Amino acid sequence: MASLLPDNIGAVITNNLVLFRSIPSLQEQNQKLLKKKIVRELGAKMEAKEREYHLAAQLERQKKSSEVTIHAYMKERDTLKAMLARAERSSLHTTVNGDVNGAAPAPPGDLVAELEDAQAQFESHRVEIGLDTEKLREDLVQAQRQLGQANAALAKATAKVEFLDGKSETAYALIIRLLTFLQNVNA
């Protein structure tokens, strides 16, 4: 950073000196510089807005993916419930009728344990997805808030450009009138 600083006052003047032949050329130069500065600011704001847009899109994709996963788990749960119901009906039916020797078959403990395990897994996945979905919603709201702020800043910068443009035109017209007046006075 020290290498960027000039060594003497002459270098400072040379680096910051604005040459002009007339007031209109100075105004034109100032307008160009202002426009460049505003374009850079607007470019930075547009890039921030684009990043926020991509973040919001990514959050939306993650939300949809989570919803698809939730629906898949719900479908799996319903399937397992139906399987358990069928197993219970069939075990109830064979218990009432008995087998050939009159003894009742053993209850399907494995199916019940599998169903309970699947339900516990489903519940943990549902809770986890619920937390992820809530986090995604919060991130989306924050991204939308930042996008709104960027839009407001962009509108403010645009209004500033228009204001400065109008102001420079007014100043230019005033200088022309003053020059004309001075020329008439000197003539």
Coordinates of N, CA, C and O in Angstrom, one line a residue:
M1 N 0.8 -1.2 0.0 CA 0.0 0.0 0.0 C 0.9 1.2 0.0 O 0.5 2.3 -0.6
A2 N 2.0 1.2 0.6 CA 2.9 2.3 0.7 C 3.4 2.7 -0.7 O 3.7 3.9 -1.0
S3 N 3.5 1.7 -1.6 CA 4.0 2.0 -3.0 C 2.9 2.8 -3.7 O 3.3 3.5 -4.7
L4 N 1.7 2.8 -3.3 CA 0.6 3.6 -4.0 C 0.7 5.1 -3.6 O 0.1 5.9 -4.3
L5 N 1.3 5.4 -2.5 CA 1.3 6.8 -2.1 C 2.5 7.5 -2.8 O 3.6 7.0 -2.9
P6 N 2.2 8.7 -3.3 CA 3.2 9.5 -4.0 C 4.3 10.0 -3.0 O 4.1 10.1 -1.8
D7 N 5.5 10.2 -3.6 CA 6.7 10.6 -2.8 C 6.7 12.1 -2.5 O 7.2 12.5 -1.5
N8 N 6.1 12.9 -3.4 CA 6.2 14.3 -3.1 C 4.9 15.0 -3.6 O 4.0 14.4 -4.2
I9 N 4.9 16.3 -3.3 CA 3.6 17.0 -3.6 C 3.4 17.2 -5.1 O 2.3 17.2 -5.5
G10 N 4.5 17.2 -5.9 CA 4.3 17.2 -7.3 C 3.6 16.0 -7.9 O 2.8 16.1 -8.8
A11 N 3.9 14.9 -7.3 CA 3.2 13.6 -7.7 C 1.8 13.7 -7.4 O 0.9 13.2 -8.1
V12 N 1.4 14.2 -6.2 CA 0.0 14.4 -5.8 C -0.7 15.2 -6.8 O -1.8 14.9 -7.2
I13 N -0.1 16.4 -7.1 CA -0.8 17.3 -8.1 C -0.9 16.6 -9.4 O -2.0 16.7 -10.0
T14 N 0.1 16.0 -9.9 CA 0.0 15.3 -11.2 C -1.0 14.2 -11.2 O -1.8 14.1 -12.2
N15 N -1.1 13.5 -10.1 CA -2.1 12.4 -10.1 C -3.6 12.9 -10.0 O -4.5 12.2 -10.4
N16 N -3.8 14.0 -9.4 CA -5.1 14.5 -9.1 C -5.5 15.7 -9.9 O -6.6 16.2 -9.8
L17 N -4.6 16.2 -10.8 CA -4.9 17.4 -11.6 C -5.9 17.1 -12.7 O -5.8 16.1 -13.3
V18 N -6.9 18.0 -12.8 CA -7.9 17.8 -13.8 C -7.7 19.0 -14.8 O -7.9 20.1 -14.4
L19 N -7.3 18.6 -16.0 CA -7.0 19.6 -17.0 C -8.3 19.9 -17.8 O -9.1 19.0 -18.1
F20 N -8.5 21.2 -18.1 CA -9.7 21.5 -19.0 C -9.4 22.8 -19.7 O -8.6 23.6 -19.3
R21 N -10.0 22.9 -20.9 CA -9.8 24.0 -21.7 C -10.8 25.1 -21.5 O -10.6 26.3 -21.6
S22 N -12.0 24.6 -21.1 CA -13.1 25.6 -20.8 C -14.0 25.0 -19.7 O -13.9 23.8 -19.4
I23 N -14.9 25.8 -19.3 CA -15.9 25.4 -18.2 C -16.7 24.2 -18.8 O -16.9 23.2 -18.1
P24 N -17.2 24.3 -20.0 CA -18.0 23.2 -20.5 C -17.3 21.9 -20.6 O -17.8 20.8 -20.3
S25 N -16.0 22.0 -21.0 CA -15.2 20.7 -21.0 C -15.0 20.2 -19.6 O -15.0 18.9 -19.4
L26 N -14.8 21.0 -18.6 CA -14.7 20.6 -17.3 C -16.0 19.9 -16.8 O -16.0 18.9 -16.2
Q27 N -17.1 20.6 -17.1 CA -18.4 20.0 -16.8 C -18.6 18.6 -17.4 O -19.1 17.7 -16.8
E28 N -18.2 18.5 -18.7 CA -18.4 17.3 -19.4 C -17.5 16.2 -18.8 O -17.9 15.1 -18.6
Q29 N -16.3 16.6 -18.4 CA -15.4 15.6 -17.7 C -16.0 15.2 -16.4 O -15.9 14.0 -16.0
N30 N -16.5 16.1 -15.6 CA -17.2 15.8 -14.3 C -18.3 14.9 -14.5 O -18.6 13.9 -13.8
Q31 N -19.1 15.1 -15.6 CA -20.3 14.3 -15.8 C -19.8 12.9 -16.1 O -20.4 11.9 -15.7
K32 N -18.8 12.7 -17.0 CA -18.3 11.4 -17.3 C -17.8 10.7 -16.0 O -18.1 9.5 -15.8
L33 N -17.1 11.4 -15.2 CA -16.6 10.8 -14.0 C -17.7 10.4 -13.0 O -17.7 9.3 -12.4
L34 N -18.7 11.2 -12.9 CA -19.9 10.9 -12.1 C -20.6 9.7 -12.6 O -21.0 8.8 -11.9
K35 N -20.8 9.6 -14.0 CA -21.5 8.5 -14.6 C -20.7 7.2 -14.3 O -21.3 6.2 -14.1
K36 N -19.3 7.3 -14.5 CA -18.5 6.1 -14.2 C -18.7 5.6 -12.8 O -18.8 4.4 -12.5
K37 N -18.7 6.5 -11.9 CA -18.8 6.2 -10.5 C -20.1 5.5 -10.2 O -20.2 4.5 -9.5
I38 N -21.2 6.1 -10.7 CA -22.5 5.6 -10.5 C -22.7 4.3 -11.2 O -23.3 3.3 -10.6
V39 N -22.1 4.1 -12.4 CA -22.2 2.8 -13.0 C -21.5 1.7 -12.2 O -22.0 0.6 -12.1
R40 N -20.3 2.1 -11.6 CA -19.6 1.1 -10.8 C -20.5 0.7 -9.6 O -20.6 -0.4 -9.2
E41 N -21.1 1.7 -8.9 CA -22.0 1.5 -7.8 C -23.2 0.6 -8.2 O -23.5 -0.3 -7.5
L42 N -23.8 1.0 -9.3 CA -25.0 0.2 -9.7 C -24.6 -1.2 -10.1 O -25.3 -2.2 -9.8
G43 N -23.4 -1.4 -10.7 CA -22.9 -2.7 -11.1 C -22.7 -3.6 -9.8 O -23.1 -4.7 -9.8
A44 N -22.1 -3.0 -8.8 CA -21.9 -3.7 -7.5 C -23.3 -4.1 -6.9 O -23.5 -5.2 -6.4
K45 N -24.2 -3.2 -7.0 CA -25.5 -3.5 -6.4 C -26.3 -4.5 -7.2 O -26.9 -5.4 -6.7
M46 N -26.1 -4.5 -8.5 CA -26.7 -5.5 -9.4 C -26.1 -6.9 -9.1 O -26.8 -7.9 -9.1
E47 N -24.8 -6.9 -8.9 CA -24.2 -8.2 -8.6 C -24.7 -8.7 -7.3 O -24.9 -9.9 -7.1
A48 N -24.8 -7.9 -6.3 CA -25.4 -8.3 -5.0 C -26.8 -8.8 -5.2 O -27.2 -9.8 -4.6
K49 N -27.6 -8.1 -6.0 CA -29.0 -8.5 -6.2 C -29.0 -9.9 -6.9 O -29.8 -10.7 -6.6
E50 N -28.1 -10.1 -7.9 CA -28.0 -11.4 -8.6 C -27.6 -12.5 -7.6 O -28.2 -13.6 -7.7
R51 N -26.7 -12.2 -6.7 CA -26.3 -13.2 -5.7 C -27.5 -13.6 -4.8 O -27.7 -14.7 -4.5
E52 N -28.2 -12.6 -4.4 CA -29.4 -12.8 -3.6 C -30.5 -13.6 -4.3 O -31.1 -14.5 -3.8
Y53 N -30.6 -13.3 -5.6 CA -31.6 -14.0 -6.4 C -31.2 -15.5 -6.5 O -32.0 -16.4 -6.4
H54 N -29.9 -15.8 -6.8 CA -29.4 -17.1 -6.8 C -29.6 -17.9 -5.5 O -30.0 -19.0 -5.5
L55 N -29.4 -17.1 -4.4 CA -29.5 -17.7 -3.1 C -31.0 -18.1 -2.9 O -31.3 -19.2 -2.4
A56 N -31.9 -17.2 -3.2 CA -33.3 -17.4 -3.1 C -33.8 -18.6 -3.9 O -34.5 -19.5 -3.5
A57 N -33.2 -18.7 -5.1 CA -33.6 -19.8 -6.0 C -33.0 -21.2 -5.4 O -33.7 -22.2 -5.4
Q58 N -31.8 -21.1 -4.9 CA -31.3 -22.3 -4.2 C -32.1 -22.7 -3.0 O -32.4 -23.9 -2.9
L59 N -32.5 -21.8 -2.2 CA -33.3 -22.1 -1.1 C -34.7 -22.7 -1.5 O -35.2 -23.6 -0.9
E60 N -35.2 -22.2 -2.6 CA -36.5 -22.7 -3.1 C -36.3 -24.1 -3.6 O -37.2 -25.0 -3.3
R61 N -35.2 -24.4 -4.2 CA -35.0 -25.8 -4.7 C -34.8 -26.7 -3.5 O -35.3 -27.8 -3.5
Q62 N -34.1 -26.3 -2.5 CA -33.9 -27.1 -1.3 C -35.3 -27.4 -0.6 O -35.5 -28.5 -0.1
K63 N -36.1 -26.3 -0.6 CA -37.4 -26.5 0.0 C -38.2 -27.5 -0.7 O -38.9 -28.4 -0.1
K64 N -38.2 -27.4 -2.0 CA -39.0 -28.4 -2.8 C -38.4 -29.8 -2.7 O -39.2 -30.8 -2.6
S65 N -37.1 -29.9 -2.6 CA -36.5 -31.2 -2.4 C -36.9 -31.8 -1.0 O -37.2 -33.0 -0.9
S66 N -36.9 -31.0 0.0 CA -37.4 -31.4 1.3 C -38.8 -31.9 1.3 O -39.2 -32.9 1.9
E67 N -39.7 -31.1 0.6 CA -41.1 -31.5 0.5 C -41.3 -32.8 -0.2 O -42.1 -33.7 0.2
V68 N -40.5 -33.1 -1.2 CA -40.5 -34.4 -2.0 C -40.1 -35.5 -1.0 O -40.8 -36.5 -1.0
T69 N -39.1 -35.3 -0.2 CA -38.6 -36.3 0.7 C -39.7 -36.5 1.8 O -39.9 -37.7 2.1
I70 N -40.3 -35.5 2.3 CA -41.4 -35.7 3.3 C -42.5 -36.5 2.7 O -43.0 -37.4 3.3
H71 N -42.9 -36.2 1.4 CA -44.0 -37.0 0.8 C -43.6 -38.4 0.6 O -44.4 -39.3 0.8
A72 N -42.3 -38.7 0.3 CA -41.9 -40.0 0.2 C -41.9 -40.8 1.5 O -42.4 -41.9 1.5
Y73 N -41.5 -40.1 2.6 CA -41.6 -40.8 3.9 C -43.1 -41.0 4.3 O -43.4 -42.0 4.9
M74 N -43.9 -40.1 4.0 CA -45.3 -40.3 4.3 C -45.9 -41.4 3.5 O -46.7 -42.2 4.1
K75 N -45.5 -41.6 2.3 CA -46.0 -42.7 1.5 C -45.5 -44.0 2.1 O -46.2 -45.0 2.2
E76 N -44.2 -44.0 2.5 CA -43.6 -45.2 3.1 C -44.3 -45.6 4.4 O -44.6 -46.7 4.6
R77 N -44.6 -44.6 5.2 CA -45.4 -44.8 6.4 C -46.7 -45.4 6.2 O -47.1 -46.4 6.8
D78 N -47.5 -44.8 5.2 CA -48.8 -45.4 4.9 C -48.7 -46.8 4.4 O -49.5 -47.6 4.7
T79 N -47.7 -47.1 3.6 CA -47.5 -48.5 3.1 C -47.2 -49.4 4.3 O -47.8 -50.5 4.3
L80 N -46.4 -49.0 5.2 CA -46.1 -49.9 6.3 C -47.3 -50.0 7.2 O -47.5 -51.1 7.8
K81 N -48.1 -49.0 7.4 CA -49.3 -49.1 8.2 C -50.3 -50.1 7.5 O -50.9 -51.0 8.2
A82 N -50.4 -50.1 6.2 CA -51.2 -51.0 5.5 C -50.7 -52.4 5.6 O -51.5 -53.4 5.8
M83 N -49.4 -52.6 5.5 CA -48.8 -53.9 5.7 C -49.1 -54.5 7.1 O -49.4 -55.6 7.3
L84 N -49.0 -53.6 8.1 CA -49.2 -54.0 9.5 C -50.7 -54.4 9.7 O -51.0 -55.4 10.3
A85 N -51.6 -53.6 9.1 CA -53.0 -53.9 9.2 C -53.3 -55.2 8.6 O -54.1 -56.0 9.2
R86 N -52.7 -55.5 7.4 CA -53.0 -56.8 6.8 C -52.4 -57.9 7.6 O -53.1 -59.0 7.8
A87 N -51.2 -57.7 8.2 CA -50.6 -58.8 9.0 C -51.5 -59.0 10.3 O -51.7 -60.2 10.7
E88 N -52.0 -57.9 10.9 CA -52.8 -58.1 12.1 C -54.1 -58.8 11.7 O -54.6 -59.6 12.5
R89 N -54.7 -58.5 10.6 CA -56.0 -59.1 10.1 C -55.7 -60.6 9.9 O -56.5 -61.4 10.3
S90 N -54.6 -60.9 9.2 CA -54.4 -62.3 8.9 C -54.0 -63.1 10.2 O -54.4 -64.2 10.4
S91 N -53.3 -62.5 11.1 CA -53.0 -63.2 12.4 C -54.3 -63.3 13.2 O -54.5 -64.3 13.9
L92 N -55.2 -62.3 13.2 CA -56.4 -62.4 13.9 C -57.3 -63.5 13.3 O -57.9 -64.3 14.1
H93 N -57.3 -63.6 12.0 CA -58.1 -64.6 11.3 C -57.6 -66.0 11.7 O -58.4 -66.9 12.0
T94 N -56.3 -66.2 11.6 CA -55.7 -67.6 11.9 C -55.8 -67.9 13.4 O -56.0 -69.0 13.8
T95 N -55.8 -66.8 14.3 CA -56.0 -67.1 15.7 C -57.4 -67.6 16.0 O -57.6 -68.5 16.8
V96 N -58.3 -67.0 15.4 CA -59.7 -67.4 15.6 C -59.9 -68.8 15.1 O -60.6 -69.6 15.7
N97 N -59.5 -69.1 13.9 CA -59.7 -70.4 13.3 C -58.7 -71.5 13.9 O -59.0 -72.7 14.0
G98 N -57.5 -71.1 14.3 CA -56.5 -72.0 14.8 C -55.9 -72.8 13.6 O -56.3 -72.7 12.5
D99 N -54.8 -73.5 13.9 CA -54.3 -74.3 12.8 C -54.9 -75.7 12.9 O -55.8 -76.0 13.6
V100 N -54.3 -76.6 12.2 CA -54.8 -78.0 12.1 C -54.9 -78.6 13.5 O -55.9 -79.3 13.8
N101 N -53.9 -78.4 14.3 CA -53.9 -79.1 15.6 C -54.7 -78.3 16.7 O -54.8 -78.7 17.8
G102 N -55.3 -77.1 16.3 CA -56.1 -76.3 17.2 C -55.2 -75.3 18.0 O -55.8 -74.6 18.8
A103 N -53.9 -75.3 17.8 CA -53.1 -74.3 18.4 C -53.0 -73.1 17.6 O -53.0 -73.1 16.4
A104 N -52.9 -71.9 18.3 CA -52.8 -70.6 17.6 C -51.4 -70.4 17.1 O -50.5 -70.7 17.9
P105 N -51.2 -69.8 15.9 CA -49.8 -69.5 15.5 C -49.2 -68.3 16.4 O -50.0 -67.6 17.0
A106 N -47.9 -68.2 16.3 CA -47.3 -67.2 17.1 C -47.6 -65.8 16.5 O -47.7 -65.7 15.2
P107 N -47.7 -64.8 17.3 CA -48.0 -63.4 16.7 C -46.8 -62.9 15.9 O -45.7 -63.3 16.2
P108 N -47.1 -62.1 14.9 CA -46.0 -61.6 14.0 C -45.2 -60.5 14.7 O -45.3 -59.3 14.4
G109 N -44.4 -60.8 15.7 CA -43.7 -59.8 16.4 C -42.6 -59.1 15.6 O -42.4 -57.9 15.8
D110 N -42.1 -59.8 14.6 CA -41.1 -59.2 13.7 C -41.7 -58.0 12.9 O -41.1 -57.0 12.8
L111 N -42.9 -58.2 12.5 CA -43.6 -57.2 11.7 C -43.9 -56.0 12.6 O -43.7 -54.8 12.1
V112 N -44.3 -56.2 13.8 CA -44.6 -55.1 14.7 C -43.4 -54.3 15.0 O -43.4 -53.1 15.0
A113 N -42.3 -55.1 15.3 CA -41.0 -54.4 15.6 C -40.5 -53.6 14.4 O -40.0 -52.5 14.5
E114 N -40.6 -54.2 13.2 CA -40.2 -53.5 12.0 C -41.0 -52.2 11.8 O -40.5 -51.1 11.4
L115 N -42.4 -52.3 12.0 CA -43.2 -51.2 11.8 C -42.9 -50.1 12.9 O -42.8 -48.9 12.5
E116 N -42.7 -50.5 14.1 CA -42.3 -49.5 15.1 C -41.0 -48.8 14.8 O -40.8 -47.6 14.9
D117 N -40.0 -49.6 14.3 CA -38.7 -49.0 13.9 C -38.9 -48.1 12.7 O -38.3 -47.0 12.7
A118 N -39.7 -48.5 11.7 CA -39.9 -47.6 10.6 C -40.6 -46.3 11.0 O -40.3 -45.2 10.5
Q119 N -41.6 -46.4 11.9 CA -42.3 -45.2 12.4 C -41.4 -44.3 13.2 O -41.4 -43.1 13.0
A120 N -40.5 -44.9 13.9 CA -39.5 -44.1 14.7 C -38.6 -43.3 13.7 O -38.3 -42.2 13.9
Q121 N -38.1 -44.1 12.7 CA -37.2 -43.4 11.7 C -38.0 -42.3 10.9 O -37.4 -41.3 10.7
F122 N -39.2 -42.6 10.6 CA -40.0 -41.6 9.9 C -40.2 -40.4 10.7 O -40.1 -39.3 10.3
E123 N -40.5 -40.6 12.0 CA -40.7 -39.5 12.9 C -39.4 -38.6 13.0 O -39.5 -37.4 13.0
S124 N -38.3 -39.3 13.1 CA -37.0 -38.5 13.3 C -36.7 -37.8 11.9 O -36.3 -36.6 12.0
H125 N -37.0 -38.4 10.8 CA -36.8 -37.7 9.5 C -37.8 -36.6 9.4 O -37.4 -35.5 8.9
R126 N -39.0 -36.8 9.8 CA -40.0 -35.7 9.7 C -39.6 -34.5 10.6 O -39.7 -33.3 10.1
V127 N -39.1 -34.7 11.8 CA -38.7 -33.6 12.6 C -37.5 -32.9 12.0 O -37.4 -31.7 11.9
E128 N -36.5 -33.7 11.5 CA -35.3 -33.2 10.9 C -35.7 -32.3 9.6 O -35.2 -31.2 9.4
I129 N -36.6 -32.8 8.8 CA -37.0 -32.1 7.6 C -37.8 -30.8 8.0 O -37.7 -29.8 7.4
G130 N -38.6 -31.0 9.1 CA -39.3 -29.8 9.6 C -38.4 -28.7 10.0 O -38.6 -27.5 9.7
L131 N -37.3 -29.1 10.7 CA -36.3 -28.1 11.1 C -35.6 -27.5 9.9 O -35.4 -26.2 9.8
D132 N -35.2 -28.3 8.9 CA -34.6 -27.8 7.7 C -35.5 -26.9 6.9 O -35.1 -25.9 6.4
T133 N -36.8 -27.3 6.8 CA -37.7 -26.4 6.1 C -37.9 -25.1 6.8 O -37.9 -24.0 6.1
E134 N -37.9 -25.1 8.1 CA -38.0 -23.8 8.9 C -36.8 -22.9 8.6 O -36.9 -21.7 8.4
K135 N -35.6 -23.6 8.6 CA -34.4 -22.8 8.4 C -34.4 -22.2 6.9 O -34.0 -21.1 6.7
L136 N -34.8 -23.0 6.0 CA -34.9 -22.6 4.6 C -35.9 -21.4 4.5 O -35.6 -20.4 3.8
R137 N -37.0 -21.5 5.2 CA -38.0 -20.3 5.2 C -37.3 -19.1 5.7 O -37.5 -18.0 5.2
E138 N -36.6 -19.2 6.8 CA -36.0 -18.1 7.4 C -34.9 -17.5 6.5 O -34.8 -16.3 6.3
D139 N -34.1 -18.3 5.8 CA -33.1 -17.9 4.9 C -33.8 -17.2 3.7 O -33.3 -16.2 3.2
L140 N -34.9 -17.7 3.2 CA -35.7 -17.1 2.1 C -36.2 -15.8 2.5 O -36.1 -14.8 1.7
V141 N -36.7 -15.6 3.7 CA -37.2 -14.3 4.1 C -36.1 -13.3 4.2 O -36.2 -12.2 3.8
Q142 N -35.0 -13.8 4.7 CA -33.8 -12.9 4.8 C -33.3 -12.5 3.4 O -33.0 -11.3 3.2
A143 N -33.3 -13.4 2.5 CA -32.8 -13.1 1.2 C -33.8 -12.1 0.5 O -33.4 -11.2 -0.2
Q144 N -35.1 -12.3 0.7 CA -36.1 -11.4 0.2 C -35.9 -10.0 0.8 O -36.1 -9.0 0.1
R145 N -35.7 -10.0 2.0 CA -35.5 -8.7 2.7 C -34.2 -8.0 2.1 O -34.3 -6.8 1.8
Q146 N -33.1 -8.7 1.9 CA -31.9 -8.1 1.3 C -32.2 -7.7 -0.1 O -31.7 -6.7 -0.5
L147 N -33.0 -8.5 -0.8 CA -33.3 -8.1 -2.2 C -34.1 -6.8 -2.2 O -33.8 -5.9 -3.1
G148 N -35.0 -6.7 -1.3 CA -35.8 -5.4 -1.2 C -34.9 -4.2 -0.9 O -35.0 -3.1 -1.5
Q149 N -33.9 -4.4 0.0 CA -33.0 -3.3 0.3 C -32.1 -3.0 -0.9 O -31.9 -1.8 -1.1
A150 N -31.7 -4.0 -1.6 CA -30.9 -3.7 -2.8 C -31.7 -3.0 -3.9 O -31.2 -2.1 -4.5
N151 N -33.0 -3.4 -4.0 CA -33.8 -2.7 -5.0 C -34.0 -1.2 -4.6 O -34.1 -0.3 -5.4
A152 N -34.2 -1.0 -3.3 CA -34.4 0.4 -2.8 C -33.1 1.2 -3.0 O -33.2 2.3 -3.5
A153 N -32.0 0.6 -2.8 CA -30.7 1.3 -3.0 C -30.5 1.6 -4.5 O -30.0 2.6 -4.9
L154 N -30.9 0.6 -5.3 CA -30.8 0.8 -6.8 C -31.7 2.0 -7.2 O -31.3 2.8 -8.0
A155 N -32.9 2.0 -6.7 CA -33.8 3.1 -7.1 C -33.3 4.4 -6.6 O -33.4 5.4 -7.3
K156 N -32.7 4.4 -5.4 CA -32.1 5.7 -4.8 C -31.0 6.1 -5.7 O -30.8 7.3 -6.0
A157 N -30.1 5.2 -6.1 CA -29.0 5.6 -7.0 C -29.4 6.1 -8.4 O -28.9 7.0 -8.9
T158 N -30.5 5.4 -8.9 CA -31.0 5.9 -10.2 C -31.6 7.3 -10.1 O -31.3 8.1 -10.9
A159 N -32.3 7.5 -9.0 CA -32.8 8.9 -8.7 C -31.7 9.9 -8.6 O -31.8 11.0 -9.1
K160 N -30.6 9.5 -7.9 CA -29.5 10.4 -7.7 C -28.8 10.7 -9.1 O -28.5 11.9 -9.3
V161 N -28.7 9.7 -9.9 CA -28.1 9.9 -11.3 C -29.0 10.9 -12.0 O -28.5 11.9 -12.6
E162 N -30.3 10.7 -12.0 CA -31.2 11.6 -12.7 C -31.1 13.0 -12.1 O -31.1 14.0 -12.9
F163 N -31.0 13.1 -10.8 CA -31.0 14.4 -10.2 C -29.7 15.2 -10.6 O -29.7 16.3 -10.9
L164 N -28.6 14.4 -10.5 CA -27.3 15.0 -10.8 C -27.2 15.4 -12.3 O -26.6 16.4 -12.7
D165 N -27.8 14.6 -13.1 CA -27.8 14.9 -14.6 C -28.6 16.2 -14.8 O -28.1 17.1 -15.5
G166 N -29.8 16.3 -14.2 CA -30.5 17.5 -14.3 C -29.8 18.8 -13.7 O -29.8 19.8 -14.3
K167 N -29.2 18.5 -12.6 CA -28.4 19.6 -11.9 C -27.3 20.1 -12.8 O -27.0 21.3 -12.9
S168 N -26.5 19.1 -13.4 CA -25.4 19.5 -14.3 C -25.9 20.3 -15.5 O -25.2 21.2 -16.0
E169 N -27.0 19.9 -16.1 CA -27.6 20.6 -17.2 C -28.0 22.0 -16.8 O -27.7 22.9 -17.6
T170 N -28.6 22.1 -15.6 CA -28.9 23.5 -15.2 C -27.7 24.3 -15.0 O -27.7 25.5 -15.3
A171 N -26.7 23.7 -14.3 CA -25.4 24.5 -14.1 C -24.8 24.9 -15.4 O -24.3 26.0 -15.6
Y172 N -24.8 23.9 -16.4 CA -24.2 24.2 -17.7 C -25.0 25.4 -18.4 O -24.3 26.3 -18.9
A173 N -26.3 25.4 -18.3 CA -27.1 26.5 -18.9 C -26.7 27.8 -18.2 O -26.6 28.8 -18.9
L174 N -26.6 27.8 -16.9 CA -26.3 29.0 -16.1 C -24.9 29.5 -16.5 O -24.7 30.7 -16.7
I175 N -23.9 28.6 -16.7 CA -22.6 29.0 -17.1 C -22.6 29.6 -18.5 O -21.9 30.6 -18.7
I176 N -23.3 29.0 -19.4 CA -23.4 29.6 -20.7 C -24.0 31.0 -20.7 O -23.5 31.9 -21.3
R177 N -25.1 31.1 -19.9 CA -25.7 32.5 -19.8 C -24.7 33.5 -19.2 O -24.6 34.6 -19.6
L178 N -23.9 33.0 -18.1 CA -22.9 33.9 -17.5 C -21.8 34.3 -18.5 O -21.4 35.4 -18.6
L179 N -21.3 33.3 -19.3 CA -20.3 33.5 -20.3 C -20.8 34.5 -21.3 O -20.1 35.4 -21.7
T180 N -22.0 34.3 -21.8 CA -22.7 35.2 -22.8 C -22.8 36.6 -22.2 O -22.4 37.6 -22.9
F181 N -23.2 36.7 -20.9 CA -23.3 38.0 -20.3 C -22.0 38.7 -20.2 O -21.8 39.8 -20.5
L182 N -20.9 37.9 -19.7 CA -19.6 38.5 -19.6 C -19.0 38.9 -21.0 O -18.4 39.9 -21.1
Q183 N -19.3 38.1 -22.0 CA -18.9 38.5 -23.3 C -19.5 39.8 -23.8 O -18.9 40.7 -24.4
N184 N -20.8 39.9 -23.5 CA -21.6 41.1 -23.8 C -21.0 42.3 -23.0 O -21.0 43.4 -23.6
V185 N -20.7 42.1 -21.8 CA -20.2 43.2 -21.0 C -18.8 43.6 -21.5 O -18.5 44.8 -21.5
N186 N -18.0 42.7 -21.8 CA -16.6 43.0 -22.3 C -16.6 43.6 -23.7 O -15.7 44.2 -24.1
A187 N -17.7 43.3 -24.5 CA -17.7 43.8 -25.9 C -18.0 45.2 -26.0 O -18.1 46.1 -25.4

